[in-house]
Each structure stands twice: as C-alpha cells, then as structure tokens.
Amino acid sequence: MNDNTLKSLEELFYQKIMLYNDLLNCFKEERESLVNIDMEKLWAISKEKEELGQRINSTRQEIISLLGLDIDLKSFSAAHIFKIIPDTKKPQLKKLTMAIVKLKDEIEVLRSENMNFIDDSLNFLDEMIAILTGNEKQKETYNVNCRLDKTRHTMLLDREV
C-alpha cells in the first residue's frame, strides 16, 4: 500500500470524525428542541441528521473503494482495514478508529435519551387525555406467567417509528 493511499485513508477517517461530531451536535440540539417543543427546529434537525447519515455512508463507501475491498457497506468494519494496512500505520489509524467509536457511543446515549424523553412525554400526555376523557381506570390482573399485570387504557398517542 503506497503512502498516498494511506494519506487519503487517514483524511477519510478525519472526515468521518467530523461528520460524527456534527451528528453528535445534532442530537444535543434535538434534546434542546424537544425540551423547548420547537417543532420547526426538530424538522430541520431531522433533515440534517439524515444528510449526515448519507455523508457518513458515502465516506465509508469511499474508504471501501480506496482500499479496493469487495464488501458491501453493511458488513464493512475497521477490521477489514487493519488486515491490509502496514503495521507501522496501524497505531495512528487505531487512534482515529477509537475516536470514532467514542463518538458513536456518545451519539447512541443521546439518541436513547431523546427517544426515552419522547416516549415519556407521549405517555404523560396520553394519561392526561385518558383522565380528561374519563378513561383512566386500570384493573390489576394476573397474566399467564402468574405475574401482576396492569391493564391500561388504550394508547391514544404514539411516537412515529
């Protein structure tokens, strides 16, 4: 593998880091918008997240093409790269890979928190509507596993998947 290929590979890794960092910032902004109920900003953030996802996939595809790998985008991982690069370049690329993994983990935590926030908000609103409509009664029964099961009112609100 020549030096130009390794330099291009390193640049693509830096590009992925910047894209994941932008995505992380989107999730932080999304949280603020959820708290402030700013629907216009939420739509804009959703569109930006989708564009960033496409750019990340495009960068992955560039890496696959640069290295001449014959694999699809979904099965691609850093392990494929480390098999073919020289040992002298592995430490630097491992640092970049770890930075990407760290960003992905932070993004997953924020994504999960935002989803829980949405679910909790919808459950609260649903319970309020049920109380206002007089449909708030819950019965406690045992299910087939002999566990206490609370039957709930019909969900009126649900988040879009």
PDB file of C-alpha atoms in Angstrom:
ATOM      1  CA  MET A   1       0.000   0.000   0.000  1.00  0.00           C
ATOM      2  CA  ASN A   2       1.517   3.325  -1.027  1.00  0.00           C
ATOM      3  CA  ASP A   3       1.811   6.491   1.047  1.00  0.00           C
ATOM      4  CA  ASN A   4      -0.795   8.416  -0.979  1.00  0.00           C
ATOM      5  CA  THR A   5      -3.393   5.740  -0.283  1.00  0.00           C
ATOM      6  CA  LEU A   6      -2.582   5.797   3.423  1.00  0.00           C
ATOM      7  CA  LYS A   7      -2.765   9.594   3.498  1.00  0.00           C
ATOM      8  CA  SER A   8      -6.145   9.525   1.725  1.00  0.00           C
ATOM      9  CA  LEU A   9      -7.363   6.861   4.137  1.00  0.00           C
ATOM     10  CA  GLU A  10      -6.319   8.971   7.108  1.00  0.00           C
ATOM     11  CA  GLU A  11      -8.101  12.018   5.616  1.00  0.00           C
ATOM     12  CA  LEU A  12     -11.271   9.970   5.188  1.00  0.00           C
ATOM     13  CA  PHE A  13     -11.059   8.901   8.838  1.00  0.00           C
ATOM     14  CA  TYR A  14     -10.747  12.547   9.890  1.00  0.00           C
ATOM     15  CA  GLN A  15     -13.727  13.345   7.683  1.00  0.00           C
ATOM     16  CA  LYS A  16     -15.753  10.608   9.415  1.00  0.00           C
ATOM     17  CA  ILE A  17     -14.779  12.023  12.809  1.00  0.00           C
ATOM     18  CA  MET A  18     -16.002  15.476  11.781  1.00  0.00           C
ATOM     19  CA  LEU A  19     -19.262  14.035  10.446  1.00  0.00           C
ATOM     20  CA  TYR A  20     -19.887  12.033  13.623  1.00  0.00           C
ATOM     21  CA  ASN A  21     -19.094  15.116  15.689  1.00  0.00           C
ATOM     22  CA  ASP A  22     -21.669  17.087  13.668  1.00  0.00           C
ATOM     23  CA  LEU A  23     -24.163  14.272  14.238  1.00  0.00           C
ATOM     24  CA  LEU A  24     -23.466  14.372  17.978  1.00  0.00           C
ATOM     25  CA  ASN A  25     -24.175  18.111  17.975  1.00  0.00           C
ATOM     26  CA  CYS A  26     -27.444  17.442  16.136  1.00  0.00           C
ATOM     27  CA  PHE A  27     -28.575  15.112  18.907  1.00  0.00           C
ATOM     28  CA  LYS A  28     -27.675  17.741  21.513  1.00  0.00           C
ATOM     29  CA  GLU A  29     -29.685  20.359  19.612  1.00  0.00           C
ATOM     30  CA  GLU A  30     -32.524  17.868  19.233  1.00  0.00           C
ATOM     31  CA  ARG A  31     -32.673  17.459  23.006  1.00  0.00           C
ATOM     32  CA  GLU A  32     -32.929  21.234  23.475  1.00  0.00           C
ATOM     33  CA  SER A  33     -35.634  21.432  20.840  1.00  0.00           C
ATOM     34  CA  LEU A  34     -37.561  18.586  22.466  1.00  0.00           C
ATOM     35  CA  VAL A  35     -37.474  20.353  25.817  1.00  0.00           C
ATOM     36  CA  ASN A  36     -38.494  23.675  24.231  1.00  0.00           C
ATOM     37  CA  ILE A  37     -41.042  21.985  21.927  1.00  0.00           C
ATOM     38  CA  ASP A  38     -39.580  23.732  18.874  1.00  0.00           C
ATOM     39  CA  MET A  39     -41.132  21.666  16.088  1.00  0.00           C
ATOM     40  CA  GLU A  40     -39.648  23.667  13.208  1.00  0.00           C
ATOM     41  CA  LYS A  41     -36.147  23.155  14.543  1.00  0.00           C
ATOM     42  CA  LEU A  42     -36.862  19.449  15.137  1.00  0.00           C
ATOM     43  CA  TRP A  43     -37.796  19.029  11.465  1.00  0.00           C
ATOM     44  CA  ALA A  44     -34.634  20.858  10.389  1.00  0.00           C
ATOM     45  CA  ILE A  45     -32.501  18.723  12.718  1.00  0.00           C
ATOM     46  CA  SER A  46     -34.142  15.550  11.422  1.00  0.00           C
ATOM     47  CA  LYS A  47     -33.279  16.543   7.869  1.00  0.00           C
ATOM     48  CA  GLU A  48     -29.704  17.403   8.893  1.00  0.00           C
ATOM     49  CA  LYS A  49     -29.284  14.046  10.666  1.00  0.00           C
ATOM     50  CA  GLU A  50     -30.456  12.237   7.550  1.00  0.00           C
ATOM     51  CA  GLU A  51     -27.987  14.176   5.373  1.00  0.00           C
ATOM     52  CA  LEU A  52     -25.150  13.458   7.806  1.00  0.00           C
ATOM     53  CA  GLY A  53     -26.023   9.753   7.755  1.00  0.00           C
ATOM     54  CA  GLN A  54     -25.847   9.756   3.977  1.00  0.00           C
ATOM     55  CA  ARG A  55     -22.496  11.562   4.041  1.00  0.00           C
ATOM     56  CA  ILE A  56     -21.133   9.064   6.582  1.00  0.00           C
ATOM     57  CA  ASN A  57     -22.223   6.175   4.354  1.00  0.00           C
ATOM     58  CA  SER A  58     -20.650   7.922   1.378  1.00  0.00           C
ATOM     59  CA  THR A  59     -17.371   8.262   3.286  1.00  0.00           C
ATOM     60  CA  ARG A  60     -17.495   4.566   4.182  1.00  0.00           C
ATOM     61  CA  GLN A  61     -18.021   3.754   0.529  1.00  0.00           C
ATOM     62  CA  GLU A  62     -15.034   5.936  -0.397  1.00  0.00           C
ATOM     63  CA  ILE A  63     -12.872   4.011   2.087  1.00  0.00           C
ATOM     64  CA  ILE A  64     -14.033   0.690   0.630  1.00  0.00           C
ATOM     65  CA  SER A  65     -13.293   1.909  -2.905  1.00  0.00           C
ATOM     66  CA  LEU A  66      -9.928   3.394  -1.933  1.00  0.00           C
ATOM     67  CA  LEU A  67      -8.782   0.097  -0.474  1.00  0.00           C
ATOM     68  CA  GLY A  68     -10.270  -1.955  -3.313  1.00  0.00           C
ATOM     69  CA  LEU A  69     -12.291  -4.101  -0.937  1.00  0.00           C
ATOM     70  CA  ASP A  70     -15.024  -6.305  -2.344  1.00  0.00           C
ATOM     71  CA  ILE A  71     -17.544  -5.998   0.506  1.00  0.00           C
ATOM     72  CA  ASP A  72     -20.875  -4.292   0.928  1.00  0.00           C
ATOM     73  CA  LEU A  73     -21.428  -1.213   3.076  1.00  0.00           C
ATOM     74  CA  LYS A  74     -23.285  -3.027   5.855  1.00  0.00           C
ATOM     75  CA  SER A  75     -20.622  -5.644   6.503  1.00  0.00           C
ATOM     76  CA  PHE A  76     -17.749  -3.139   6.393  1.00  0.00           C
ATOM     77  CA  SER A  77     -15.767  -2.631   9.606  1.00  0.00           C
ATOM     78  CA  ALA A  78     -12.407  -1.255  10.680  1.00  0.00           C
ATOM     79  CA  ALA A  79     -11.146  -4.842  10.993  1.00  0.00           C
ATOM     80  CA  HIS A  80     -11.135  -5.068   7.196  1.00  0.00           C
ATOM     81  CA  ILE A  81      -8.811  -2.073   7.045  1.00  0.00           C
ATOM     82  CA  PHE A  82      -6.395  -3.310   9.685  1.00  0.00           C
ATOM     83  CA  LYS A  83      -5.911  -6.579   7.808  1.00  0.00           C
ATOM     84  CA  ILE A  84      -4.411  -4.828   4.786  1.00  0.00           C
ATOM     85  CA  ILE A  85      -2.516  -1.793   6.107  1.00  0.00           C
ATOM     86  CA  PRO A  86       1.131  -1.964   7.179  1.00  0.00           C
ATOM     87  CA  ASP A  87       1.877  -2.439  10.867  1.00  0.00           C
ATOM     88  CA  THR A  88       3.665   0.926  11.039  1.00  0.00           C
ATOM     89  CA  LYS A  89       0.444   2.803  10.203  1.00  0.00           C
ATOM     90  CA  LYS A  90      -1.871   0.822  12.474  1.00  0.00           C
ATOM     91  CA  PRO A  91      -1.336   2.869  15.691  1.00  0.00           C
ATOM     92  CA  GLN A  92      -2.448   6.154  14.099  1.00  0.00           C
ATOM     93  CA  LEU A  93      -5.485   4.567  12.457  1.00  0.00           C
ATOM     94  CA  LYS A  94      -6.376   2.792  15.700  1.00  0.00           C
ATOM     95  CA  LYS A  95      -6.444   6.171  17.472  1.00  0.00           C
ATOM     96  CA  LEU A  96      -8.768   7.534  14.807  1.00  0.00           C
ATOM     97  CA  THR A  97     -10.937   4.422  14.989  1.00  0.00           C
ATOM     98  CA  MET A  98     -11.197   4.747  18.764  1.00  0.00           C
ATOM     99  CA  ALA A  99     -12.226   8.396  18.383  1.00  0.00           C
ATOM    100  CA  ILE A 100     -14.994   7.303  16.007  1.00  0.00           C
ATOM    101  CA  VAL A 101     -16.127   4.544  18.381  1.00  0.00           C
ATOM    102  CA  LYS A 102     -16.250   7.034  21.256  1.00  0.00           C
ATOM    103  CA  LEU A 103     -18.346   9.452  19.206  1.00  0.00           C
ATOM    104  CA  LYS A 104     -20.691   6.628  18.154  1.00  0.00           C
ATOM    105  CA  ASP A 105     -21.164   5.632  21.796  1.00  0.00           C
ATOM    106  CA  GLU A 106     -21.959   9.228  22.804  1.00  0.00           C
ATOM    107  CA  ILE A 107     -24.410   9.501  19.913  1.00  0.00           C
ATOM    108  CA  GLU A 108     -26.130   6.271  20.953  1.00  0.00           C
ATOM    109  CA  VAL A 109     -26.524   7.518  24.530  1.00  0.00           C
ATOM    110  CA  LEU A 110     -28.053  10.810  23.365  1.00  0.00           C
ATOM    111  CA  ARG A 111     -30.272   9.046  20.818  1.00  0.00           C
ATOM    112  CA  SER A 112     -31.552   6.707  23.502  1.00  0.00           C
ATOM    113  CA  GLU A 113     -32.164   9.559  25.955  1.00  0.00           C
ATOM    114  CA  ASN A 114     -34.054  11.534  23.314  1.00  0.00           C
ATOM    115  CA  MET A 115     -36.214   8.513  22.479  1.00  0.00           C
ATOM    116  CA  ASN A 116     -36.978   7.979  26.172  1.00  0.00           C
ATOM    117  CA  PHE A 117     -37.846  11.660  26.527  1.00  0.00           C
ATOM    118  CA  ILE A 118     -40.287  11.409  23.623  1.00  0.00           C
ATOM    119  CA  ASP A 119     -41.826   8.199  24.989  1.00  0.00           C
ATOM    120  CA  ASP A 120     -42.212   9.662  28.490  1.00  0.00           C
ATOM    121  CA  SER A 121     -43.791  12.825  27.112  1.00  0.00           C
ATOM    122  CA  LEU A 122     -46.257  10.876  24.985  1.00  0.00           C
ATOM    123  CA  ASN A 123     -47.147   8.580  27.885  1.00  0.00           C
ATOM    124  CA  PHE A 124     -47.770  11.593  30.113  1.00  0.00           C
ATOM    125  CA  LEU A 125     -49.975  13.264  27.501  1.00  0.00           C
ATOM    126  CA  ASP A 126     -51.799  10.011  26.866  1.00  0.00           C
ATOM    127  CA  GLU A 127     -52.536   9.571  30.565  1.00  0.00           C
ATOM    128  CA  MET A 128     -53.722  13.174  30.820  1.00  0.00           C
ATOM    129  CA  ILE A 129     -56.092  12.671  27.889  1.00  0.00           C
ATOM    130  CA  ALA A 130     -57.356   9.439  29.435  1.00  0.00           C
ATOM    131  CA  ILE A 131     -58.048  11.228  32.725  1.00  0.00           C
ATOM    132  CA  LEU A 132     -59.834  14.082  30.951  1.00  0.00           C
ATOM    133  CA  THR A 133     -61.969  11.684  28.943  1.00  0.00           C
ATOM    134  CA  GLY A 134     -62.790   9.557  31.998  1.00  0.00           C
ATOM    135  CA  ASN A 135     -60.992   6.523  30.674  1.00  0.00           C
ATOM    136  CA  GLU A 136     -58.282   6.329  33.341  1.00  0.00           C
ATOM    137  CA  LYS A 137     -59.373   3.212  35.221  1.00  0.00           C
ATOM    138  CA  GLN A 138     -56.867   0.401  35.355  1.00  0.00           C
ATOM    139  CA  LYS A 139     -57.554  -3.110  36.521  1.00  0.00           C
ATOM    140  CA  GLU A 140     -54.913  -5.311  38.067  1.00  0.00           C
ATOM    141  CA  THR A 141     -54.951  -8.928  36.939  1.00  0.00           C
ATOM    142  CA  TYR A 142     -52.607 -11.871  36.724  1.00  0.00           C
ATOM    143  CA  ASN A 143     -51.229 -12.940  33.359  1.00  0.00           C
ATOM    144  CA  VAL A 144     -50.388 -16.479  32.190  1.00  0.00           C
ATOM    145  CA  ASN A 145     -46.991 -16.244  33.888  1.00  0.00           C
ATOM    146  CA  CYS A 146     -48.724 -15.639  37.251  1.00  0.00           C
ATOM    147  CA  ARG A 147     -47.418 -12.107  37.360  1.00  0.00           C
ATOM    148  CA  LEU A 148     -49.334  -8.996  38.232  1.00  0.00           C
ATOM    149  CA  ASP A 149     -50.408  -7.279  35.056  1.00  0.00           C
ATOM    150  CA  LYS A 150     -51.976  -3.836  34.944  1.00  0.00           C
ATOM    151  CA  THR A 151     -54.331  -3.369  32.078  1.00  0.00           C
ATOM    152  CA  ARG A 152     -54.030   0.118  30.749  1.00  0.00           C
ATOM    153  CA  HIS A 153     -56.270   2.301  28.745  1.00  0.00           C
ATOM    154  CA  THR A 154     -55.869   2.322  25.004  1.00  0.00           C
ATOM    155  CA  MET A 155     -52.918   4.415  23.913  1.00  0.00           C
ATOM    156  CA  LEU A 156     -54.115   7.500  22.130  1.00  0.00           C
ATOM    157  CA  LEU A 157     -50.662   8.853  21.284  1.00  0.00           C
ATOM    158  CA  ASP A 158     -47.635   7.037  19.997  1.00  0.00           C
ATOM    159  CA  ARG A 159     -44.317   8.192  18.556  1.00  0.00           C
ATOM    160  CA  GLU A 160     -43.647   7.601  14.893  1.00  0.00           C
ATOM    161  CA  VAL A 161     -41.035   4.929  14.320  1.00  0.00           C
TER     162      VAL A 161
END
